[in-house]
Each structure stands twice: as C-alpha cells, then as structure tokens.
DNA sequence: GTATATTTTAAATGATTGTTTAAATTTATC
DNA sequence: GATAAATTTAAACAATCATTTAAAATATAC
C-alpha cells in the first residue's frame, strides 16, 4: 500500500528541485526530472499530476527556505548591529550553499508573479518580526535613523545577494577566477556590514 | 537586392529582443518571435540562421545597453559624490524604462555563462574608467575610504537593481500596489545615495 | 521587358514536449 | 497463499518545437 511510496515521491521532489533550480521552469523537461531521479517518466504525473503542480509545490518550499533562516535571526534578542551582521553572514552562507536559489526565485516571480499564490504566511512573519519593534524603539530614542523595516531590510540583503546573483558578470567584468571571487565576496560582505551599520546606527 | 531587407531583419531583431527580455531564451519559441514581428516563421532562420544565433546577437546588444549609459557617467569630470548620485539616478531610470533587462542578463549569464562570449570590450571600458582614477587619488589624499573600483561599483548599483529585480517579491512581502512601490523605490534610491556617500567619502 | 537575384510564403521535416494508457509488477490485506 | 490495491513500466498520444524545403512573389540588373 505505501511502502516505497514516500521514497519515490520524495526522490522525484528532490530531483525536481535540483533541476528546476538549475534550469528554471521553462528550461526543465519532465524527462530531465525523471532522469535526475532515475525513475520512469510517468511517475512525475502519477505523484504530482503535472509538471506545473510539481513546480508550484517546490517553489513554495524554496520560498520558505529563503526566508526561514533569516526569520530566526530577525526575532533573536540581540542588538541591531549584531543582528545586521548575522543577517549578512547568513545570507552569505546561503548564497554559497545554494547559489541558484535567489536568482531562481526572482526570475520565476518576475516572469509569472500571478501563479505563485499569495497565501504565504512567511511574508506576514517577516513583516511582524521583532526587528521591526527594535527599529521603532531605536527611532523613538534617537539611536536609529528614522526608517521602516521595509526600507532597511533590502539595504541589508541587496549587497551580498546582488554580487552572487551576478557572480558570472562580476567574474567576467573584473577578471576574477573562482577563488578570487570567493575572496572578493568576503571583502564585500564586510563592507556591507560596515556601510549599513554606519548609516543606520546614529550613535 | 536590398530594399525591404534591413527593415525585415530589424523588425525581427526588435521583436526578438522584446520577447527574449520578457520570457528568456528557454521560454521563447521561434513562433513567438515571428508572431511578435508579424512575419513568417521561416524568416527568423533566413536572416539569423538559428534561434541561438539571434539570441547571441541580441544578448550582446543588451549587455552593451546595460553598461553604456553608466560608462558615460563614470567618465564625466564631476566630483565623486555627484557621480554616485548620477549613477544611481541613471540606474533607476533604466530599471523603470526596461524592467526586464537586468534580471534577464543575470539569469541568462547564470544559466549558461560560457556561451556568452568574453570578447566584450565594454568590460574593459568599465575597468578603465575615469572614476577609477578619481578613487585612487581620493584614497591617496585621504578623502576616500581605501577601496577599489570593483568594491565600490556594486555597492552603488546593488540597491536600486535589487529592489527592481525583486519587485514582485517586495510588492508581495510589504503589501504594496504599483504606485506604492513606485514611491517606495524613490525613497530607497535616496537612502542608497546617502548610505554609499556616507561610507565612501571621508570628509 | 526579360533575366537574375532576393525575399517571402506555405508546408513539411524529424525531434521533443507534457501527458496518458493499459499492462506488468510489487505490496498490503485477509 | 489468494485477492485487492498500489506502484512501476514501456509505449503511445497529440501538440509543439526549431529548422528546412521548394515554390511563389518581389525587387534588381541589364
């Protein structure tokens, strides 16, 4: 009844995630997924009804993965400066671990935002984070520049994510090989921390 | 011999650019392009030999378009602070005028960097810009934080390009409609100018 | 104005797409 | 261990893909 079932379903899901992340929805064929999972082509539709349905499931997971670890940090009871540093570090590690994730999310949402459902509770969680309260208190007592969470968060995240999303361009543009880029990215990470803190914290 | 020729070829090129920018290489079919240009499907291959060749031509143009207006500013004889402001403004206008351009470039280079030729003279032009000299002089006399062009340029560009590339995510995440996002982006633009100048210029 | 070269067309090419079918196999239930 | 349910398989489906063909239409050359 359900012995190897979850295994097969999960194998397809994991294979599909790998392929979708690398090639995008349009660049991925059902046969690519079946081959990556080393399973029969018909099983994709047996378990997930269609390529589109499978993609939507995976996209939801990927979007949660993108926000989840950041959320934990945003809610930690540490000072803002440390928090910014941890967010940047976390972003950095994520981009190294999953280099396709952010460009994948942005590209798919850019091409077809309407199909990727708005019932994401993660979005609400990000809006109602403890960092928001910290910022509001900081602004009130004059230690933080008067800004909203939605202005601050992208400033923290854009630096690291931008250079990794555009990794190939930056490598080409500034004539770096793989290890030179790695060193460069580390430098850039520290600049971002310092720059954002400089701007945000009115000490 | 060559009456309506250039017209047809250019019509296809322009149509292809629109479709490729919107749907990406994988998401675009030869029929999409023919339909957009309102021409027979066979003409794409008659003028450009293949979808791939047509794409490569257009990608080269798009990459130049991305760097060209910035290059002009980088070489202007104005002080660094003004220059940063103009780069950010220029980026901002580009993202409004061509919202698909940057995410298109990054996504295509991310998926298949090797096929997109390294003979881009624009890259060299960016590396050898007048701003580089300005920075070196500023660093030497202590008015500019000790950094290289390759560290500074992404800091200037990431802010605006990031929020526009992730426009749909930001709209969803912070519950903004189109006009709220426009206002938000303007705010963000000014924050970026101030933040980068604050960090870079050691007055 | 005829001959030649170029451009455009409709139709077809074979390969690949997502998806379905129905039979074969494995697993669970009694 | 027989029966039923769930899973896996090979094969096929129609649709669409990029590309090619060869004829028709148009422009150019003399």
mmCIF file of C-alpha atoms in Angstrom, chain A residues 3-6 8 11 14 28 30 32 34 37 50 61 65 68 102 110 131 142 145 164 179 183 186:
data_model
loop_
_atom_site.group_PDB
_atom_site.id
_atom_site.type_symbol
_atom_site.label_atom_id
_atom_site.label_comp_id
_atom_site.label_asym_id
_atom_site.label_seq_id
_atom_site.Cartn_x
_atom_site.Cartn_y
_atom_site.Cartn_z
ATOM 1 C CA UNK A 3 5.998 1.068 1.411
ATOM 2 C CA UNK A 4 8.315 2.600 -1.171
ATOM 3 C CA UNK A 5 5.739 5.306 -1.796
ATOM 4 C CA UNK A 6 7.114 8.213 0.171
ATOM 5 C CA UNK A 8 9.613 7.608 -4.692
ATOM 6 C CA UNK A 11 13.044 11.279 -4.706
ATOM 7 C CA UNK A 14 14.255 16.370 -4.569
ATOM 8 C CA UNK A 28 13.286 21.908 -17.371
ATOM 9 C CA UNK A 30 9.677 16.162 -17.405
ATOM 10 C CA UNK A 32 15.085 15.866 -17.123
ATOM 11 C CA UNK A 34 12.775 11.624 -14.342
ATOM 12 C CA UNK A 37 15.554 10.944 -10.090
ATOM 13 C CA UNK A 50 1.537 17.744 -13.777
ATOM 14 C CA UNK A 61 9.279 25.145 -0.309
ATOM 15 C CA UNK A 65 13.736 28.075 2.677
ATOM 16 C CA UNK A 68 13.143 30.819 7.214
ATOM 17 C CA UNK A 102 17.770 33.623 -5.180
ATOM 18 C CA UNK A 110 9.369 38.186 -12.360
ATOM 19 C CA UNK A 131 13.493 43.586 14.459
ATOM 20 C CA UNK A 142 17.220 58.612 18.520
ATOM 21 C CA UNK A 145 17.882 56.630 11.666
ATOM 22 C CA UNK A 164 26.248 36.354 -6.006
ATOM 23 C CA UNK A 179 38.918 31.658 -5.789
ATOM 24 C CA UNK A 183 37.950 36.330 -1.575
ATOM 25 C CA UNK A 186 34.242 38.060 1.661
#
